[in-house]
Structure formats: C-alpha cells, structure tokens
Amino acid sequence: MSGFQRIKAVLFGVAMLAVAILFIFFPSDEAYTIIVAILSLGMAIAGIKDIIFYFTMARHMIGGKMILIQGVIILDFALITASLSNVPKIYILLYLIGIHAFSGVVEVLRAMESKKTVEGPWKMKFTHGLVNFALAVACLIFLRKTNTALMIYSLGLVYSAIVRIFSAFRRTSFILIE
C-alpha cells in the first residue's frame, strides 16, 4: 500500500467514524435517507471506476470482462439503491440486511480461501465477515424497532472504520522477483 493509499484509507475510515457517531448520537428519520445516499454514491463510484478500469487496461487482461461485468452490476445496484429513497423504512432495512449478510458471507469465504492459498491477514477478514453477518442477524431481530436497527448499523460502521484505519497502518508484504 502506497503512502497516498494509506492516507486515503485513514481519511475514509475517519469519515465513516464521524458518520457513525452522528447516527448514534442524533438518530432521526433523515438518517435512512443519508444511508441510502451514501450507499448509492459509494456503489456508483465503485462501478464507474471498474468500468473505466476495464476500458483503460482490463480489456487486455485475462478475465478482464469479469471486471466490466462487475462494474455494470455494481452500477445497477447503485441505481436501485438510489431509487429506494421514497420507500418505507422497513424495505431499506431489509436491503441493508441483505447487503451486510452477503458481504459477510463473501468475506468469510474469501478469508477461508486466503487461509488455504496465501499466508497473511486472513483472521482479520474472517472476523470482519463474521461481524458483518452478525450485524445482519441483529438487524433482522430488531427489524420492527427502527432506531435500534439504526444503532446496530452505526456500530457496524464504527467497526468497519476501525478495521479500515487499522489495516492502513499494517505492514504490507510484497514479493520481489529478481
């Protein structure tokens, strides 16, 4: 990880922490709209970045079409997420539960694959996946109590921010081929 990437990861983690603390101390009806806007904007940026990466470099790579497909799917999810601003809160919570559950399962599977193939920080990935999945289950349990679900989501944001900041300061190993 370069110095600029480390600074970017720390700043993004601090911003996530600030938003989570804002949600914890000032829960309101607008919080769900803000969550939807943040998710939509983040996924749109990631999708557009993948599509641009495909057209600039990945089309010449093996498996480059998967990056294009991934970018288009993420951009589609961003547009679907943006359209959720006028629906009842329960649907937004169900959508958030689905995102957390899916990302938790994917993170656990990636950690297990990383454990088998590469030596490295698979334990942090595994723990992060378990916490994401546990947050989804906790939000599902407290689905009718929307403020409690917002608190659980905010605590998950705090955890993700701390993991992001911690991983920015970790030493990264690299392979030197002479």
Short mmCIF file of N, CA and C in Angstrom, two decimals:
data_model
loop_
_atom_site.label_atom_id
_atom_site.label_comp_id
_atom_site.label_asym_id
_atom_site.label_seq_id
_atom_site.Cartn_x
_atom_site.Cartn_y
_atom_site.Cartn_z
N MET A 1 0.85 -1.16 0.00
CA MET A 1 0.00 0.00 0.00
C MET A 1 0.90 1.24 0.00
N SER A 2 0.65 2.14 -0.93
CA SER A 2 1.47 3.34 -1.02
C SER A 2 1.07 4.33 0.08
N GLY A 3 1.87 5.36 0.21
CA GLY A 3 1.58 6.36 1.24
C GLY A 3 0.27 7.08 0.98
N PHE A 4 -0.01 7.39 -0.28
CA PHE A 4 -1.27 8.05 -0.62
C PHE A 4 -2.46 7.15 -0.32
N GLN A 5 -2.33 5.86 -0.62
CA GLN A 5 -3.41 4.92 -0.34
C GLN A 5 -3.64 4.79 1.16
N ARG A 6 -2.57 4.84 1.94
CA ARG A 6 -2.72 4.78 3.40
C ARG A 6 -3.45 6.01 3.92
N ILE A 7 -3.07 7.18 3.43
CA ILE A 7 -3.73 8.41 3.86
C ILE A 7 -5.20 8.39 3.46
N LYS A 8 -5.47 7.92 2.24
CA LYS A 8 -6.85 7.85 1.77
C LYS A 8 -7.67 6.89 2.62
N ALA A 9 -7.10 5.75 2.99
CA ALA A 9 -7.81 4.77 3.82
C ALA A 9 -8.09 5.32 5.21
N VAL A 10 -7.12 6.03 5.78
CA VAL A 10 -7.32 6.62 7.11
C VAL A 10 -8.39 7.71 7.05
N LEU A 11 -8.35 8.56 6.04
CA LEU A 11 -9.35 9.63 5.93
C LEU A 11 -10.75 9.06 5.71
N PHE A 12 -10.83 8.00 4.90
CA PHE A 12 -12.12 7.37 4.68
C PHE A 12 -12.63 6.71 5.96
N GLY A 13 -11.74 6.09 6.71
CA GLY A 13 -12.12 5.50 7.99
C GLY A 13 -12.59 6.54 8.99
N VAL A 14 -11.91 7.68 9.03
CA VAL A 14 -12.31 8.76 9.94
C VAL A 14 -13.68 9.31 9.52
N ALA A 15 -13.91 9.45 8.22
CA ALA A 15 -15.22 9.92 7.75
C ALA A 15 -16.32 8.92 8.11
N MET A 16 -16.03 7.62 7.96
CA MET A 16 -17.01 6.60 8.36
C MET A 16 -17.30 6.68 9.85
N LEU A 17 -16.26 6.89 10.63
CA LEU A 17 -16.42 7.01 12.08
C LEU A 17 -17.27 8.22 12.43
N ALA A 18 -17.05 9.34 11.74
CA ALA A 18 -17.83 10.55 12.01
C ALA A 18 -19.31 10.36 11.67
N VAL A 19 -19.58 9.71 10.55
CA VAL A 19 -20.97 9.46 10.16
C VAL A 19 -21.63 8.51 11.16
N ALA A 20 -20.92 7.49 11.59
CA ALA A 20 -21.47 6.54 12.56
C ALA A 20 -21.78 7.22 13.88
N ILE A 21 -20.88 8.05 14.35
CA ILE A 21 -21.11 8.77 15.61
C ILE A 21 -22.28 9.73 15.47
N LEU A 22 -22.41 10.36 14.30
CA LEU A 22 -23.55 11.24 14.04
C LEU A 22 -24.86 10.45 14.13
N PHE A 23 -24.88 9.24 13.55
CA PHE A 23 -26.08 8.42 13.60
C PHE A 23 -26.38 7.93 15.01
N ILE A 24 -25.34 7.65 15.80
CA ILE A 24 -25.55 7.15 17.15
C ILE A 24 -26.12 8.24 18.06
N PHE A 25 -25.55 9.44 17.97
CA PHE A 25 -25.96 10.49 18.89
C PHE A 25 -27.16 11.30 18.40
N PHE A 26 -27.42 11.29 17.11
CA PHE A 26 -28.54 12.04 16.56
C PHE A 26 -29.36 11.17 15.61
N PRO A 27 -30.02 10.13 16.14
CA PRO A 27 -30.84 9.29 15.26
C PRO A 27 -32.09 10.08 14.83
N SER A 28 -32.38 10.03 13.55
CA SER A 28 -33.54 10.75 13.05
C SER A 28 -34.12 10.01 11.85
N ASP A 29 -35.22 10.53 11.35
CA ASP A 29 -35.85 9.93 10.18
C ASP A 29 -35.03 10.16 8.92
N GLU A 30 -34.24 11.23 8.90
CA GLU A 30 -33.41 11.52 7.72
C GLU A 30 -32.18 10.61 7.65
N ALA A 31 -31.88 9.91 8.72
CA ALA A 31 -30.70 9.04 8.74
C ALA A 31 -30.80 7.96 7.67
N TYR A 32 -31.99 7.43 7.45
CA TYR A 32 -32.16 6.39 6.44
C TYR A 32 -31.91 6.94 5.04
N THR A 33 -32.36 8.15 4.80
CA THR A 33 -32.10 8.79 3.50
C THR A 33 -30.62 9.03 3.31
N ILE A 34 -29.93 9.43 4.37
CA ILE A 34 -28.48 9.65 4.28
C ILE A 34 -27.76 8.33 4.03
N ILE A 35 -28.18 7.26 4.70
CA ILE A 35 -27.57 5.94 4.49
C ILE A 35 -27.76 5.50 3.04
N VAL A 36 -28.96 5.67 2.51
CA VAL A 36 -29.24 5.29 1.13
C VAL A 36 -28.38 6.11 0.18
N ALA A 37 -28.25 7.41 0.43
CA ALA A 37 -27.44 8.27 -0.44
C ALA A 37 -25.97 7.86 -0.40
N ILE A 38 -25.46 7.58 0.79
CA ILE A 38 -24.05 7.18 0.92
C ILE A 38 -23.80 5.85 0.22
N LEU A 39 -24.68 4.87 0.44
CA LEU A 39 -24.52 3.57 -0.22
C LEU A 39 -24.60 3.71 -1.74
N SER A 40 -25.56 4.49 -2.20
CA SER A 40 -25.73 4.67 -3.63
C SER A 40 -24.53 5.36 -4.26
N LEU A 41 -24.05 6.41 -3.62
CA LEU A 41 -22.90 7.14 -4.15
C LEU A 41 -21.65 6.27 -4.15
N GLY A 42 -21.43 5.54 -3.06
CA GLY A 42 -20.26 4.67 -2.98
C GLY A 42 -20.27 3.57 -4.03
N MET A 43 -21.43 2.93 -4.22
CA MET A 43 -21.51 1.88 -5.23
C MET A 43 -21.40 2.45 -6.64
N ALA A 44 -21.95 3.64 -6.88
CA ALA A 44 -21.84 4.26 -8.20
C ALA A 44 -20.39 4.58 -8.53
N ILE A 45 -19.67 5.11 -7.56
CA ILE A 45 -18.25 5.42 -7.78
C ILE A 45 -17.46 4.14 -8.04
N ALA A 46 -17.72 3.09 -7.26
CA ALA A 46 -17.01 1.82 -7.46
C ALA A 46 -17.34 1.21 -8.83
N GLY A 47 -18.60 1.26 -9.23
CA GLY A 47 -19.00 0.71 -10.52
C GLY A 47 -18.38 1.47 -11.68
N ILE A 48 -18.41 2.79 -11.62
CA ILE A 48 -17.82 3.61 -12.68
C ILE A 48 -16.31 3.41 -12.72
N LYS A 49 -15.68 3.28 -11.55
CA LYS A 49 -14.24 3.04 -11.51
C LYS A 49 -13.89 1.71 -12.18
N ASP A 50 -14.68 0.66 -11.93
CA ASP A 50 -14.43 -0.63 -12.57
C ASP A 50 -14.63 -0.56 -14.08
N ILE A 51 -15.65 0.16 -14.52
CA ILE A 51 -15.90 0.28 -15.95
C ILE A 51 -14.77 1.05 -16.64
N ILE A 52 -14.33 2.14 -16.02
CA ILE A 52 -13.21 2.90 -16.58
C ILE A 52 -11.94 2.05 -16.59
N PHE A 53 -11.72 1.29 -15.53
CA PHE A 53 -10.55 0.42 -15.48
C PHE A 53 -10.61 -0.63 -16.59
N TYR A 54 -11.79 -1.13 -16.89
CA TYR A 54 -11.91 -2.11 -17.96
C TYR A 54 -11.49 -1.48 -19.29
N PHE A 55 -12.03 -0.29 -19.60
CA PHE A 55 -11.75 0.31 -20.90
C PHE A 55 -10.33 0.84 -21.02
N THR A 56 -9.67 1.13 -19.91
CA THR A 56 -8.30 1.61 -20.00
C THR A 56 -7.27 0.49 -19.95
N MET A 57 -7.52 -0.56 -19.17
CA MET A 57 -6.49 -1.57 -19.01
C MET A 57 -7.01 -3.01 -19.02
N ALA A 58 -8.10 -3.28 -18.34
CA ALA A 58 -8.51 -4.66 -18.10
C ALA A 58 -8.99 -5.39 -19.34
N ARG A 59 -9.34 -4.68 -20.40
CA ARG A 59 -9.78 -5.39 -21.60
C ARG A 59 -8.65 -6.18 -22.25
N HIS A 60 -7.42 -5.86 -21.89
CA HIS A 60 -6.27 -6.58 -22.41
C HIS A 60 -5.81 -7.68 -21.46
N MET A 61 -6.50 -7.85 -20.35
CA MET A 61 -6.09 -8.82 -19.34
C MET A 61 -6.94 -10.09 -19.46
N ILE A 62 -6.40 -11.16 -18.91
CA ILE A 62 -7.19 -12.39 -18.81
C ILE A 62 -8.22 -12.17 -17.72
N GLY A 63 -9.46 -12.43 -18.02
CA GLY A 63 -10.53 -12.22 -17.05
C GLY A 63 -10.96 -10.78 -16.95
N GLY A 64 -10.58 -9.97 -17.90
CA GLY A 64 -10.93 -8.55 -17.86
C GLY A 64 -12.41 -8.29 -18.02
N LYS A 65 -13.09 -9.17 -18.76
CA LYS A 65 -14.53 -8.98 -18.94
C LYS A 65 -15.29 -9.11 -17.63
N MET A 66 -14.74 -9.88 -16.69
CA MET A 66 -15.39 -10.01 -15.38
C MET A 66 -15.38 -8.67 -14.65
N ILE A 67 -14.34 -7.88 -14.86
CA ILE A 67 -14.28 -6.55 -14.23
C ILE A 67 -15.35 -5.66 -14.83
N LEU A 68 -15.55 -5.74 -16.14
CA LEU A 68 -16.62 -4.97 -16.78
C LEU A 68 -17.99 -5.39 -16.25
N ILE A 69 -18.21 -6.69 -16.17
CA ILE A 69 -19.50 -7.20 -15.67
C ILE A 69 -19.71 -6.78 -14.22
N GLN A 70 -18.66 -6.88 -13.42
CA GLN A 70 -18.75 -6.46 -12.02
C GLN A 70 -19.07 -4.98 -11.92
N GLY A 71 -18.45 -4.15 -12.74
CA GLY A 71 -18.71 -2.72 -12.71
C GLY A 71 -20.14 -2.39 -13.10
N VAL A 72 -20.66 -3.07 -14.12
CA VAL A 72 -22.03 -2.82 -14.55
C VAL A 72 -23.02 -3.26 -13.47
N ILE A 73 -22.77 -4.41 -12.85
CA ILE A 73 -23.67 -4.89 -11.79
C ILE A 73 -23.65 -3.95 -10.59
N ILE A 74 -22.47 -3.50 -10.20
CA ILE A 74 -22.38 -2.57 -9.06
C ILE A 74 -23.07 -1.26 -9.39
N LEU A 75 -22.93 -0.78 -10.62
CA LEU A 75 -23.61 0.45 -11.02
C LEU A 75 -25.12 0.26 -11.02
N ASP A 76 -25.59 -0.91 -11.43
CA ASP A 76 -27.02 -1.21 -11.37
C ASP A 76 -27.53 -1.21 -9.93
N PHE A 77 -26.76 -1.82 -9.03
CA PHE A 77 -27.16 -1.80 -7.62
C PHE A 77 -27.17 -0.37 -7.07
N ALA A 78 -26.26 0.46 -7.54
CA ALA A 78 -26.25 1.86 -7.10
C ALA A 78 -27.53 2.57 -7.55
N LEU A 79 -27.96 2.32 -8.76
CA LEU A 79 -29.19 2.95 -9.25
C LEU A 79 -30.41 2.42 -8.51
N ILE A 80 -30.41 1.12 -8.22
CA ILE A 80 -31.52 0.55 -7.44
C ILE A 80 -31.54 1.15 -6.04
N THR A 81 -30.37 1.29 -5.44
CA THR A 81 -30.28 1.87 -4.10
C THR A 81 -30.76 3.31 -4.09
N ALA A 82 -30.41 4.07 -5.12
CA ALA A 82 -30.84 5.47 -5.18
C ALA A 82 -32.36 5.58 -5.30
N SER A 83 -32.98 4.59 -5.91
CA SER A 83 -34.43 4.64 -6.06
C SER A 83 -35.17 4.25 -4.78
N LEU A 84 -34.45 3.83 -3.75
CA LEU A 84 -35.09 3.40 -2.50
C LEU A 84 -35.38 4.56 -1.54
N SER A 85 -35.16 5.78 -1.96
CA SER A 85 -35.31 6.90 -1.02
C SER A 85 -36.76 7.19 -0.66
N ASN A 86 -37.72 6.76 -1.47
CA ASN A 86 -39.12 7.07 -1.20
C ASN A 86 -39.93 5.86 -0.76
N VAL A 87 -39.28 4.80 -0.32
CA VAL A 87 -39.99 3.61 0.12
C VAL A 87 -40.00 3.57 1.65
N PRO A 88 -40.87 2.78 2.25
CA PRO A 88 -40.89 2.69 3.73
C PRO A 88 -39.56 2.21 4.29
N LYS A 89 -39.32 2.57 5.54
CA LYS A 89 -38.04 2.26 6.20
C LYS A 89 -37.76 0.77 6.29
N ILE A 90 -38.80 -0.02 6.41
CA ILE A 90 -38.59 -1.46 6.58
C ILE A 90 -37.91 -2.06 5.36
N TYR A 91 -38.23 -1.55 4.17
CA TYR A 91 -37.59 -2.07 2.96
C TYR A 91 -36.12 -1.65 2.89
N ILE A 92 -35.85 -0.45 3.36
CA ILE A 92 -34.45 0.00 3.41
C ILE A 92 -33.67 -0.88 4.39
N LEU A 93 -34.26 -1.17 5.53
CA LEU A 93 -33.59 -2.05 6.49
C LEU A 93 -33.38 -3.45 5.93
N LEU A 94 -34.36 -3.98 5.22
CA LEU A 94 -34.19 -5.29 4.60
C LEU A 94 -33.07 -5.27 3.56
N TYR A 95 -32.99 -4.18 2.82
CA TYR A 95 -31.93 -4.04 1.83
C TYR A 95 -30.56 -3.98 2.52
N LEU A 96 -30.46 -3.23 3.61
CA LEU A 96 -29.21 -3.16 4.37
C LEU A 96 -28.85 -4.51 4.97
N ILE A 97 -29.85 -5.23 5.46
CA ILE A 97 -29.61 -6.56 6.00
C ILE A 97 -29.05 -7.47 4.91
N GLY A 98 -29.64 -7.41 3.73
CA GLY A 98 -29.16 -8.22 2.62
C GLY A 98 -27.73 -7.89 2.23
N ILE A 99 -27.40 -6.61 2.20
CA ILE A 99 -26.04 -6.19 1.86
C ILE A 99 -25.05 -6.69 2.90
N HIS A 100 -25.39 -6.52 4.19
CA HIS A 100 -24.49 -6.98 5.25
C HIS A 100 -24.34 -8.49 5.25
N ALA A 101 -25.42 -9.21 5.08
CA ALA A 101 -25.34 -10.67 5.08
C ALA A 101 -24.50 -11.16 3.90
N PHE A 102 -24.74 -10.61 2.72
CA PHE A 102 -23.99 -11.04 1.54
C PHE A 102 -22.52 -10.71 1.68
N SER A 103 -22.21 -9.48 2.11
CA SER A 103 -20.79 -9.12 2.23
C SER A 103 -20.12 -9.91 3.35
N GLY A 104 -20.85 -10.25 4.40
CA GLY A 104 -20.29 -11.07 5.46
C GLY A 104 -19.94 -12.47 4.99
N VAL A 105 -20.85 -13.09 4.25
CA VAL A 105 -20.60 -14.43 3.73
C VAL A 105 -19.44 -14.41 2.74
N VAL A 106 -19.42 -13.41 1.86
CA VAL A 106 -18.34 -13.32 0.87
C VAL A 106 -17.00 -13.10 1.55
N GLU A 107 -16.98 -12.27 2.58
CA GLU A 107 -15.72 -12.01 3.29
C GLU A 107 -15.22 -13.25 4.02
N VAL A 108 -16.12 -14.02 4.61
CA VAL A 108 -15.71 -15.26 5.27
C VAL A 108 -15.17 -16.25 4.24
N LEU A 109 -15.83 -16.36 3.10
CA LEU A 109 -15.35 -17.28 2.06
C LEU A 109 -14.00 -16.83 1.51
N ARG A 110 -13.82 -15.53 1.33
CA ARG A 110 -12.52 -15.03 0.87
C ARG A 110 -11.43 -15.30 1.90
N ALA A 111 -11.77 -15.17 3.17
CA ALA A 111 -10.79 -15.44 4.22
C ALA A 111 -10.40 -16.91 4.24
N MET A 112 -11.37 -17.78 4.07
CA MET A 112 -11.06 -19.21 4.06
C MET A 112 -10.20 -19.58 2.85
N GLU A 113 -10.47 -18.96 1.71
CA GLU A 113 -9.64 -19.20 0.53
C GLU A 113 -8.24 -18.64 0.74
N SER A 114 -8.16 -17.47 1.36
CA SER A 114 -6.87 -16.85 1.64
C SER A 114 -6.07 -17.70 2.62
N LYS A 115 -6.74 -18.33 3.55
CA LYS A 115 -6.05 -19.18 4.52
C LYS A 115 -5.41 -20.38 3.83
N LYS A 116 -6.09 -20.92 2.83
CA LYS A 116 -5.58 -22.09 2.13
C LYS A 116 -4.44 -21.75 1.17
N THR A 117 -4.50 -20.60 0.54
CA THR A 117 -3.55 -20.31 -0.53
C THR A 117 -2.39 -19.42 -0.12
N VAL A 118 -2.65 -18.39 0.68
CA VAL A 118 -1.64 -17.38 0.96
C VAL A 118 -1.52 -17.18 2.46
N GLU A 119 -0.31 -17.01 2.91
CA GLU A 119 -0.11 -16.62 4.31
C GLU A 119 -0.41 -15.13 4.41
N GLY A 120 -1.14 -14.74 5.40
CA GLY A 120 -1.45 -13.33 5.53
C GLY A 120 -2.56 -13.07 6.52
N PRO A 121 -3.14 -11.91 6.40
CA PRO A 121 -4.13 -11.48 7.40
C PRO A 121 -5.52 -12.05 7.15
N TRP A 122 -5.64 -13.36 7.10
CA TRP A 122 -6.94 -13.95 6.86
C TRP A 122 -7.83 -13.87 8.09
N LYS A 123 -7.23 -13.79 9.27
CA LYS A 123 -8.03 -13.74 10.50
C LYS A 123 -8.85 -12.46 10.59
N MET A 124 -8.26 -11.35 10.14
CA MET A 124 -8.99 -10.08 10.17
C MET A 124 -10.15 -10.12 9.18
N LYS A 125 -9.94 -10.68 8.01
CA LYS A 125 -11.02 -10.81 7.02
C LYS A 125 -12.13 -11.71 7.56
N PHE A 126 -11.73 -12.80 8.18
CA PHE A 126 -12.70 -13.73 8.73
C PHE A 126 -13.54 -13.07 9.82
N THR A 127 -12.87 -12.36 10.72
CA THR A 127 -13.58 -11.66 11.80
C THR A 127 -14.50 -10.59 11.25
N HIS A 128 -14.02 -9.85 10.26
CA HIS A 128 -14.84 -8.79 9.66
C HIS A 128 -16.08 -9.39 8.99
N GLY A 129 -15.92 -10.52 8.33
CA GLY A 129 -17.07 -11.18 7.73
C GLY A 129 -18.07 -11.67 8.75
N LEU A 130 -17.56 -12.25 9.85
CA LEU A 130 -18.46 -12.71 10.91
C LEU A 130 -19.21 -11.56 11.55
N VAL A 131 -18.52 -10.45 11.78
CA VAL A 131 -19.18 -9.28 12.37
C VAL A 131 -20.24 -8.73 11.42
N ASN A 132 -19.94 -8.68 10.12
CA ASN A 132 -20.94 -8.22 9.15
C ASN A 132 -22.17 -9.12 9.16
N PHE A 133 -21.95 -10.42 9.19
CA PHE A 133 -23.08 -11.35 9.21
C PHE A 133 -23.86 -11.23 10.53
N ALA A 134 -23.15 -11.07 11.63
CA ALA A 134 -23.82 -10.90 12.94
C ALA A 134 -24.64 -9.62 12.96
N LEU A 135 -24.13 -8.56 12.33
CA LEU A 135 -24.91 -7.32 12.25
C LEU A 135 -26.19 -7.52 11.45
N ALA A 136 -26.10 -8.29 10.39
CA ALA A 136 -27.30 -8.56 9.59
C ALA A 136 -28.33 -9.33 10.41
N VAL A 137 -27.87 -10.31 11.17
CA VAL A 137 -28.80 -11.08 12.01
C VAL A 137 -29.40 -10.20 13.10
N ALA A 138 -28.56 -9.35 13.72
CA ALA A 138 -29.06 -8.46 14.77
C ALA A 138 -30.07 -7.46 14.22
N CYS A 139 -29.81 -6.93 13.04
CA CYS A 139 -30.78 -6.02 12.42
C CYS A 139 -32.07 -6.75 12.08
N LEU A 140 -31.97 -8.01 11.69
CA LEU A 140 -33.15 -8.79 11.38
C LEU A 140 -33.98 -9.05 12.64
N ILE A 141 -33.30 -9.27 13.76
CA ILE A 141 -34.01 -9.49 15.02
C ILE A 141 -34.76 -8.23 15.46
N PHE A 142 -34.11 -7.07 15.31
CA PHE A 142 -34.71 -5.81 15.74
C PHE A 142 -35.31 -5.03 14.56
N LEU A 143 -35.89 -5.74 13.62
CA LEU A 143 -36.41 -5.11 12.41
C LEU A 143 -37.55 -4.14 12.69
N ARG A 144 -38.40 -4.46 13.64
CA ARG A 144 -39.54 -3.60 13.95
C ARG A 144 -39.13 -2.34 14.72
N LYS A 145 -38.02 -2.41 15.43
CA LYS A 145 -37.53 -1.24 16.18
C LYS A 145 -36.48 -0.55 15.32
N THR A 146 -36.93 0.44 14.54
CA THR A 146 -36.05 1.03 13.53
C THR A 146 -34.87 1.78 14.14
N ASN A 147 -35.07 2.43 15.29
CA ASN A 147 -33.94 3.14 15.91
C ASN A 147 -32.88 2.17 16.42
N THR A 148 -33.29 1.02 16.93
CA THR A 148 -32.33 0.01 17.37
C THR A 148 -31.54 -0.53 16.19
N ALA A 149 -32.23 -0.77 15.09
CA ALA A 149 -31.54 -1.24 13.89
C ALA A 149 -30.56 -0.20 13.38
N LEU A 150 -30.92 1.07 13.49
CA LEU A 150 -30.01 2.15 13.09
C LEU A 150 -28.78 2.18 13.99
N MET A 151 -28.98 1.93 15.29
CA MET A 151 -27.85 1.87 16.21
C MET A 151 -26.93 0.70 15.86
N ILE A 152 -27.51 -0.45 15.55
CA ILE A 152 -26.71 -1.62 15.19
C ILE A 152 -25.93 -1.33 13.92
N TYR A 153 -26.58 -0.72 12.93
CA TYR A 153 -25.89 -0.36 11.69
C TYR A 153 -24.75 0.61 11.97
N SER A 154 -24.98 1.56 12.87
CA SER A 154 -23.95 2.54 13.21
C SER A 154 -22.77 1.87 13.92
N LEU A 155 -23.04 0.92 14.79
CA LEU A 155 -21.96 0.19 15.43
C LEU A 155 -21.16 -0.63 14.41
N GLY A 156 -21.84 -1.15 13.42
CA GLY A 156 -21.15 -1.84 12.34
C GLY A 156 -20.26 -0.90 11.54
N LEU A 157 -20.72 0.33 11.35
CA LEU A 157 -19.91 1.33 10.67
C LEU A 157 -18.69 1.69 11.49
N VAL A 158 -18.87 1.77 12.81
CA VAL A 158 -17.73 2.05 13.69
C VAL A 158 -16.70 0.94 13.57
N TYR A 159 -17.17 -0.31 13.61
CA TYR A 159 -16.24 -1.44 13.50
C TYR A 159 -15.52 -1.42 12.15
N SER A 160 -16.25 -1.18 11.07
CA SER A 160 -15.62 -1.15 9.75
C SER A 160 -14.61 -0.02 9.64
N ALA A 161 -14.92 1.12 10.24
CA ALA A 161 -13.98 2.25 10.20
C ALA A 161 -12.71 1.92 10.97
N ILE A 162 -12.85 1.29 12.12
CA ILE A 162 -11.67 0.94 12.92
C ILE A 162 -10.82 -0.10 12.17
N VAL A 163 -11.47 -1.07 11.54
CA VAL A 163 -10.72 -2.07 10.77
C VAL A 163 -10.00 -1.42 9.60
N ARG A 164 -10.67 -0.48 8.94
CA ARG A 164 -10.04 0.22 7.80
C ARG A 164 -8.83 1.03 8.25
N ILE A 165 -8.96 1.74 9.37
CA ILE A 165 -7.84 2.54 9.88
C ILE A 165 -6.71 1.61 10.33
N PHE A 166 -7.05 0.52 11.00
CA PHE A 166 -6.04 -0.42 11.47
C PHE A 166 -5.30 -1.05 10.29
N SER A 167 -6.03 -1.44 9.26
CA SER A 167 -5.37 -2.07 8.11
C SER A 167 -4.53 -1.08 7.31
N ALA A 168 -4.81 0.21 7.43
CA ALA A 168 -3.98 1.20 6.73
C ALA A 168 -2.60 1.29 7.36
N PHE A 169 -2.50 0.99 8.64
CA PHE A 169 -1.21 1.06 9.33
C PHE A 169 -0.47 -0.27 9.37
N ARG A 170 -1.06 -1.33 8.83
CA ARG A 170 -0.39 -2.63 8.80
C ARG A 170 0.70 -2.63 7.77
N ARG A 171 1.73 -3.36 8.05
CA ARG A 171 2.78 -3.53 7.07
C ARG A 171 2.30 -4.48 6.00
N THR A 172 2.55 -4.13 4.77
CA THR A 172 2.16 -4.99 3.66
C THR A 172 3.40 -5.68 3.12
N SER A 173 3.25 -6.94 2.85
CA SER A 173 4.38 -7.69 2.30
C SER A 173 4.28 -7.69 0.79
N PHE A 174 5.43 -7.78 0.16
CA PHE A 174 5.45 -7.86 -1.29
C PHE A 174 6.52 -8.86 -1.70
N ILE A 175 6.34 -9.35 -2.90
CA ILE A 175 7.26 -10.35 -3.43
C ILE A 175 8.20 -9.66 -4.41
N LEU A 176 9.46 -9.90 -4.24
CA LEU A 176 10.47 -9.34 -5.13
C LEU A 176 11.02 -10.46 -6.00
N ILE A 177 10.86 -10.32 -7.29
CA ILE A 177 11.36 -11.32 -8.23
C ILE A 177 12.57 -10.72 -8.93
N GLU A 178 13.70 -11.37 -8.78
CA GLU A 178 14.94 -10.86 -9.38
C GLU A 178 15.23 -11.59 -10.67
#
